[in-house]
XYZ file of C-alpha atoms in Angstrom:
357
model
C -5.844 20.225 7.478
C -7.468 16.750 8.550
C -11.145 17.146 10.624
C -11.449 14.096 13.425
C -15.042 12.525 11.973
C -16.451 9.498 14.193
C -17.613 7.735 11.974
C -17.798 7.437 8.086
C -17.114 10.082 5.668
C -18.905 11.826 2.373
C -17.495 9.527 -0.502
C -18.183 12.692 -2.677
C -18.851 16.267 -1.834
C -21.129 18.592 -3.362
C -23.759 16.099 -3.290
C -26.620 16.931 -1.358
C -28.080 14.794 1.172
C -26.618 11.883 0.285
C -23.238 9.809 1.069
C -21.512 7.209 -0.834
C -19.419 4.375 0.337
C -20.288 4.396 3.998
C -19.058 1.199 5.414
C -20.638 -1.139 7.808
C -17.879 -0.245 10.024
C -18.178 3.103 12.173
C -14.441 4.087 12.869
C -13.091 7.071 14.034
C -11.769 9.008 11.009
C -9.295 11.732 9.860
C -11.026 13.242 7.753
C -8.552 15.016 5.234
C -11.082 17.366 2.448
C -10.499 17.832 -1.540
C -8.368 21.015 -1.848
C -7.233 21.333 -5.354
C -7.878 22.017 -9.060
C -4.991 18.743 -9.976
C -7.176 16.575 -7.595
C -10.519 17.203 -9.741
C -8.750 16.761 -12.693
C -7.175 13.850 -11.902
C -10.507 12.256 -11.185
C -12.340 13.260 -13.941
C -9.793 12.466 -16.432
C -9.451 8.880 -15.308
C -13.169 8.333 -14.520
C -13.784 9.134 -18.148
C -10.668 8.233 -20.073
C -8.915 5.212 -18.082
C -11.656 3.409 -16.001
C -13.997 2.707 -19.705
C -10.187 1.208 -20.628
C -9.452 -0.957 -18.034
C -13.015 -2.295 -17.643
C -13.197 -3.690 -21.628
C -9.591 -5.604 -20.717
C -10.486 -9.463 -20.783
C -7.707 -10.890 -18.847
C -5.398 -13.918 -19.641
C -2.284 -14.946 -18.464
C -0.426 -13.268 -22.046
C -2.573 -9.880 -21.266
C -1.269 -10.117 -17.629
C 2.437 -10.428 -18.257
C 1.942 -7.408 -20.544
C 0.057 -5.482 -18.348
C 3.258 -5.877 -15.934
C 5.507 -4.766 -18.467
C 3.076 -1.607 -19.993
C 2.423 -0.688 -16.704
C 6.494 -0.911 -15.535
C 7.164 1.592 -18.945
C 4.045 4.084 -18.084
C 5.141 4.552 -14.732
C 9.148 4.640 -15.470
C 7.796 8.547 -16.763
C 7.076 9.804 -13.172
C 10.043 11.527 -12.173
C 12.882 10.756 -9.783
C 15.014 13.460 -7.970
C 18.680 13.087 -9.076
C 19.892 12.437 -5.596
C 18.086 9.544 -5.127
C 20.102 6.324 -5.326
C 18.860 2.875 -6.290
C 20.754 -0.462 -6.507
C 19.657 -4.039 -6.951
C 18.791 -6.085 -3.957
C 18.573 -9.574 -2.641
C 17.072 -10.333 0.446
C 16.678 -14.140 1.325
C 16.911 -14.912 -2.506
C 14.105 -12.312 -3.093
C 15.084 -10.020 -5.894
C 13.883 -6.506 -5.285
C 15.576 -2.896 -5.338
C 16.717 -0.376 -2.562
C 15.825 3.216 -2.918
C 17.712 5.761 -0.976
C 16.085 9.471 -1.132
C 19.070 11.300 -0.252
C 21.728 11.299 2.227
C 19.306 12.867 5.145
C 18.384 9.342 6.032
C 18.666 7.692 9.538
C 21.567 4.559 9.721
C 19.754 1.293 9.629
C 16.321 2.218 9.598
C 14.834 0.322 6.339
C 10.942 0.581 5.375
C 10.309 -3.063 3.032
C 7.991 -2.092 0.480
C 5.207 -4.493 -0.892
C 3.888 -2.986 -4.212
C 0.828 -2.930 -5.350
C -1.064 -4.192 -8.609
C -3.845 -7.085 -8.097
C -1.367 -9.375 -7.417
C -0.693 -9.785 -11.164
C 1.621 -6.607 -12.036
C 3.402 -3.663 -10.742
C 7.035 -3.934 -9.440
C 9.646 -1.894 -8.048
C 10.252 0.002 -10.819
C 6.687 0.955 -11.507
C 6.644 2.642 -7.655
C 9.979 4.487 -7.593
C 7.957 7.979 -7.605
C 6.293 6.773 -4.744
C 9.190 4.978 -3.032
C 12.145 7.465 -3.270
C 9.440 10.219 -1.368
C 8.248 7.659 1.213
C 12.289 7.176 1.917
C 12.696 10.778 2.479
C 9.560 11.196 3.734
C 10.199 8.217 6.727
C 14.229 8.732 6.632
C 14.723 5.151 5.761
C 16.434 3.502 3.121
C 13.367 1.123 1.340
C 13.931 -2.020 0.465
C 11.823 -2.670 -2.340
C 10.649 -6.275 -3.334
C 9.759 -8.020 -6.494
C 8.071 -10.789 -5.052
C 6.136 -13.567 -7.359
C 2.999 -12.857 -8.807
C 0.127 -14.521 -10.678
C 0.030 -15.690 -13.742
C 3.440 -17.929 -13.356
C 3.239 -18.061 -9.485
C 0.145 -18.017 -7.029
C -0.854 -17.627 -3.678
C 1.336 -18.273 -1.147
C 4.439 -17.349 -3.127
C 4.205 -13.432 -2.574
C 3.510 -14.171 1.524
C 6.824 -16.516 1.466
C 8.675 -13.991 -0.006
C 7.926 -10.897 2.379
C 8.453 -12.953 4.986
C 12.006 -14.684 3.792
C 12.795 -10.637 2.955
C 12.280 -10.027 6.353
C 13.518 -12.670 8.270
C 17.410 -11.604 5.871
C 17.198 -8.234 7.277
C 16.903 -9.429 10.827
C 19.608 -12.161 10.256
C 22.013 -9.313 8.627
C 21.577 -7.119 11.666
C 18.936 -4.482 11.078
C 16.987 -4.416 14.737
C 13.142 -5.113 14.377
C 12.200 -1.320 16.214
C 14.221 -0.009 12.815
C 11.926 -2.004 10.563
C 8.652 -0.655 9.039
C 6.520 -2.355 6.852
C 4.864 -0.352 3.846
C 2.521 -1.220 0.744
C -0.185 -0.154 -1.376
C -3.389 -1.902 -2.539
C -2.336 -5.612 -3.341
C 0.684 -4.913 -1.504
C -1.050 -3.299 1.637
C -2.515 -6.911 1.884
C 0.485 -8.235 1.248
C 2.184 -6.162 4.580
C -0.993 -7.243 7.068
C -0.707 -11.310 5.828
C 2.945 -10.749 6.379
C 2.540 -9.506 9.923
C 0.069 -12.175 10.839
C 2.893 -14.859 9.490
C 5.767 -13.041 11.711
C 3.310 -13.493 14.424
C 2.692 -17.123 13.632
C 6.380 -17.864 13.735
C 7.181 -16.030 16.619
C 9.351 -13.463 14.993
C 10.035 -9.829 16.262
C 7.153 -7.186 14.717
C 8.535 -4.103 13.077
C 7.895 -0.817 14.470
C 4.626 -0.432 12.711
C 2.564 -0.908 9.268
C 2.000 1.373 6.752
C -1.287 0.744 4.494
C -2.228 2.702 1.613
C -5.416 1.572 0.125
C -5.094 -2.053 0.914
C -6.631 -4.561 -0.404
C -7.621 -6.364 2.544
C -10.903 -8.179 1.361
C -10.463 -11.158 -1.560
C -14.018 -12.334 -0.803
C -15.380 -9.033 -2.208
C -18.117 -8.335 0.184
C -17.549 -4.607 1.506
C -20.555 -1.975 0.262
C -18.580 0.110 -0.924
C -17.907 -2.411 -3.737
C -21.365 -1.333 -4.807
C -22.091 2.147 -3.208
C -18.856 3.348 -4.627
C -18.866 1.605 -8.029
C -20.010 4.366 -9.918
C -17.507 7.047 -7.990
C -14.453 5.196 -7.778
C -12.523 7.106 -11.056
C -10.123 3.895 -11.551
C -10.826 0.495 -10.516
C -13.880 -1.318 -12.408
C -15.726 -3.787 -9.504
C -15.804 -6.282 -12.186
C -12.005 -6.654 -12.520
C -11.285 -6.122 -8.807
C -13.588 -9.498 -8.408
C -11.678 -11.581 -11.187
C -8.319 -10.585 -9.778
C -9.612 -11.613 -6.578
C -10.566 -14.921 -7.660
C -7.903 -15.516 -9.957
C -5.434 -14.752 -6.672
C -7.597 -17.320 -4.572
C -7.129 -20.388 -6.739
C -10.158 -22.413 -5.103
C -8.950 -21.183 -1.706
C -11.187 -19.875 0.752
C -11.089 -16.047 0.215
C -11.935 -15.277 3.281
C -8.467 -17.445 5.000
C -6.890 -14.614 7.463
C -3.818 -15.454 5.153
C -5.905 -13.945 2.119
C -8.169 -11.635 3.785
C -6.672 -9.699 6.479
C -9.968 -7.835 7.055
C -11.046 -11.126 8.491
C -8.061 -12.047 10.731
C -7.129 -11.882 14.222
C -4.882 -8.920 14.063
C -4.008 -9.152 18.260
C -0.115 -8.235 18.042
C 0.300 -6.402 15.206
C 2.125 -3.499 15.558
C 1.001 0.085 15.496
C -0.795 0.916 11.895
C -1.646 3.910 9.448
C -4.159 3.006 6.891
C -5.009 5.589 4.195
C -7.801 5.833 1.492
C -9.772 7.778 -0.790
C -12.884 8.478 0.337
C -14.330 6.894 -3.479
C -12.321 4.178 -3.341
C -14.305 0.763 -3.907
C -11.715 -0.890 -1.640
C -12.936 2.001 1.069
C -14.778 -0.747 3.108
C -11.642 -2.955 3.281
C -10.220 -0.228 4.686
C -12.127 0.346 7.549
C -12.829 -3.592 8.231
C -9.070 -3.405 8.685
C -9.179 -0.343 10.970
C -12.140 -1.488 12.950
C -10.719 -5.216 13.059
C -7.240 -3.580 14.431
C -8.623 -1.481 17.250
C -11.024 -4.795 18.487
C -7.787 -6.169 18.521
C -6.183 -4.185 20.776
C -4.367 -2.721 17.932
C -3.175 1.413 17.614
C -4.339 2.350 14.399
C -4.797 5.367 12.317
C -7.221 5.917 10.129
C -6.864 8.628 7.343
C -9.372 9.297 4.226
C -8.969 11.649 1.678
C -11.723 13.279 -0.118
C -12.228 12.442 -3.804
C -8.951 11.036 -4.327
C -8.375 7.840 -6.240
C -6.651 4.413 -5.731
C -3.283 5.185 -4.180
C -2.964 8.651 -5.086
C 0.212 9.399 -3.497
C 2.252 7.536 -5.935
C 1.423 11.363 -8.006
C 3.135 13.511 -4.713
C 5.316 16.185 -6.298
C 2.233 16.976 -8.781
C -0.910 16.561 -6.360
C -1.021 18.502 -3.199
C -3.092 16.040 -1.575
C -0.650 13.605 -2.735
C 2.004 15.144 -0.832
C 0.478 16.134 2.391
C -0.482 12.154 2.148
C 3.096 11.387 2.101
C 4.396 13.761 4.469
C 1.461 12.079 6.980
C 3.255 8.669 6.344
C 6.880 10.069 7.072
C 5.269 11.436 10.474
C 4.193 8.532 11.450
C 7.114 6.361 11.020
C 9.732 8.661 12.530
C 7.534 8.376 15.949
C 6.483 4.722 15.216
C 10.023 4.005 15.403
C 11.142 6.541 18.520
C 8.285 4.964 20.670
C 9.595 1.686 19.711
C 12.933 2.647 20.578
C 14.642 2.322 17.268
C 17.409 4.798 15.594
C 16.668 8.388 15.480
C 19.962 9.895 14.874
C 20.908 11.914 11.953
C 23.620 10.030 10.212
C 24.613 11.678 6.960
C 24.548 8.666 3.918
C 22.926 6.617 5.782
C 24.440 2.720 4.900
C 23.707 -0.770 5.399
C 24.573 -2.558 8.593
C 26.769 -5.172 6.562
C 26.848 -6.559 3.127
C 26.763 -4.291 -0.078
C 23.869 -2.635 -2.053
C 23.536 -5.338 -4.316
């Protein structure tokens, strides 16, 4: 059960009298709280056991292509239901995967998925526990994309990808109200730089943006960065900051093209954004939420007590986790009815033309 908070929201509870992580920003907040024994766990075991990992990792460009590859076999363990169907894609000579969560899906409604991972790993195989729910969750078939990443490729080669995916699936057929946009973290940046660029170019917006932890701020200046450094059970503020620069490559971090949190965001379609209330990257989620609604932007905002970076990718196993995901399925099904996209039942749902592959 969420609680409407205007304003921000305890970064850990039990504490008394104080408040971590509250953001510069004051935006109105659904407050979701902490209500299980998995979630406490969770957050202990990788505040104690993963985070003192991560933050001794000195990367190079040989420990980066490794970390794609450990973090591709890890995640390959999470487990897939065995009526979900996934074939190899090619959208606008983007390589990438779609995911099909069953047969209750809705004809030509397609959610493109940005992944997350610092911009230097992840892929679409490391997020097919998260992707297969969100495509029952939304009734969509996701269209999952491998776009190029750091070290071989660099900034703007993940933008130009999302948006050559895109423009293939309007060129094939799929209507823009039938489109949603999805990521997490990296890949959560990833989906608001795309939707500036469709706006630049004049293209149709999808029906809405989904944003799950995103990454939103390269420059590295929210507080939370420093009020939540010592809560945040996963991501080390040192790494986050090398990643960051690393990404940049002597670009301004703050360009709206790198930094949505400091864009112009007038257009942009309707937007969820969810986050942990620990989260370092908590701030860039509410500069993003604050930025949308000056904008003239609907926008959602959703945090989650005491849950770590992206936590939905562990729905099936973490109650929070799926309540999180079910949230995201309710808002695309009436993202896309208000937009006036597809909302009929159509039993195997396929592509408008064209094959799987």
């Amino acid at each position: 059960m969420s609680t409407r908070v205007p304003g921000h929201v305890p970064g850990q509870s039990g504490q008394s009298g104080q408040e971590t992580g509250q953001s510069e920003q004051q935006v109105a907040t659904e407050f979701h709280p902490a209500t299980s024994w998995q979630g406490r766990a969770l957050a202990r075991g990788a505040r104690h056991l993963v985070k003192p990992l991560v933050s001794r990792v000195r990367l190079t460009p040989r420990v980066m292509r490794f970390s794609q590859l450990g973090f591709d076999t890890v995640t390959l363990a999470l487990p897939v239901h065995a009526d979900v169907h996934i074939a190899p894609a090619n959208e606008g000579g983007v390589p990438g995967e779609w995911v099909m969560g069953g047969r209750d899906l809705i004809a030509g409604r397609v959610l493109l998925y940005c992944h997350g991972g610092a911009y230097f790993f992840g892929s679409p195989r490391s997020h097919r526990a998260l992707t297969w729910r969100l495509s029952r969750a939304c009734r969509a078939r996701v269209l999952a994309l491998d776009y190029r990443q750091p070290p071989k490729w660099r900034y703007p080669a993940p933008l130009e990808d999302a948006v050559a995916a895109y423009r293939s699936l309007l060129q094939r057929g799929y209507r823009p109200e039938n489109i949603l946009l999805g990521g997490d973290s990296a890949g959560g940046n990833l989906v608001l730089v795309t939707l500036i660029r469709l706006r630049e170019l004049g293209l149709p917006m999808p029906a809405a943006g989904i944003l799950i932890s995103p990454w939103a701020d390269l420059s590295a200046s929210g507080v939370s960065l420093t009020d939540n450094a010592d809560y945040d059970p996963l991501i080390p503020v040192n790494l986050l900051r090398f990643v960051a620069k690393t990404y940049c490559a002597g670009h301004d971090p703050r360009s709206p093209l790198l930094s949505p949190a400091w864009a112009d965001l007038t257009g942009l379609p309707p937007l969820l954004v969810q986050a942990g209330s620990t989260e370092v990257l908590r701030s860039d989620a509410e500069a993003v939420v604050a930025r949308a609604r000056d904008c003239g932007v609907e926008c959602r905002y959703q945090v989650w007590e005491n849950m770590m970076h992206v936590f939905q990718a562990l729905a099936g196993w973490l109650p929070e986790a799926s309540l999180a995901v079910h949230e995201i399925g309710a808002f695309a099904r009436e993202s896309v009815a208000q937009a006036g996209g597809e909302v009929t039942q159509v039993a195997g749902a396929r592509l408008v033309q064209g094959s799987d592959a």
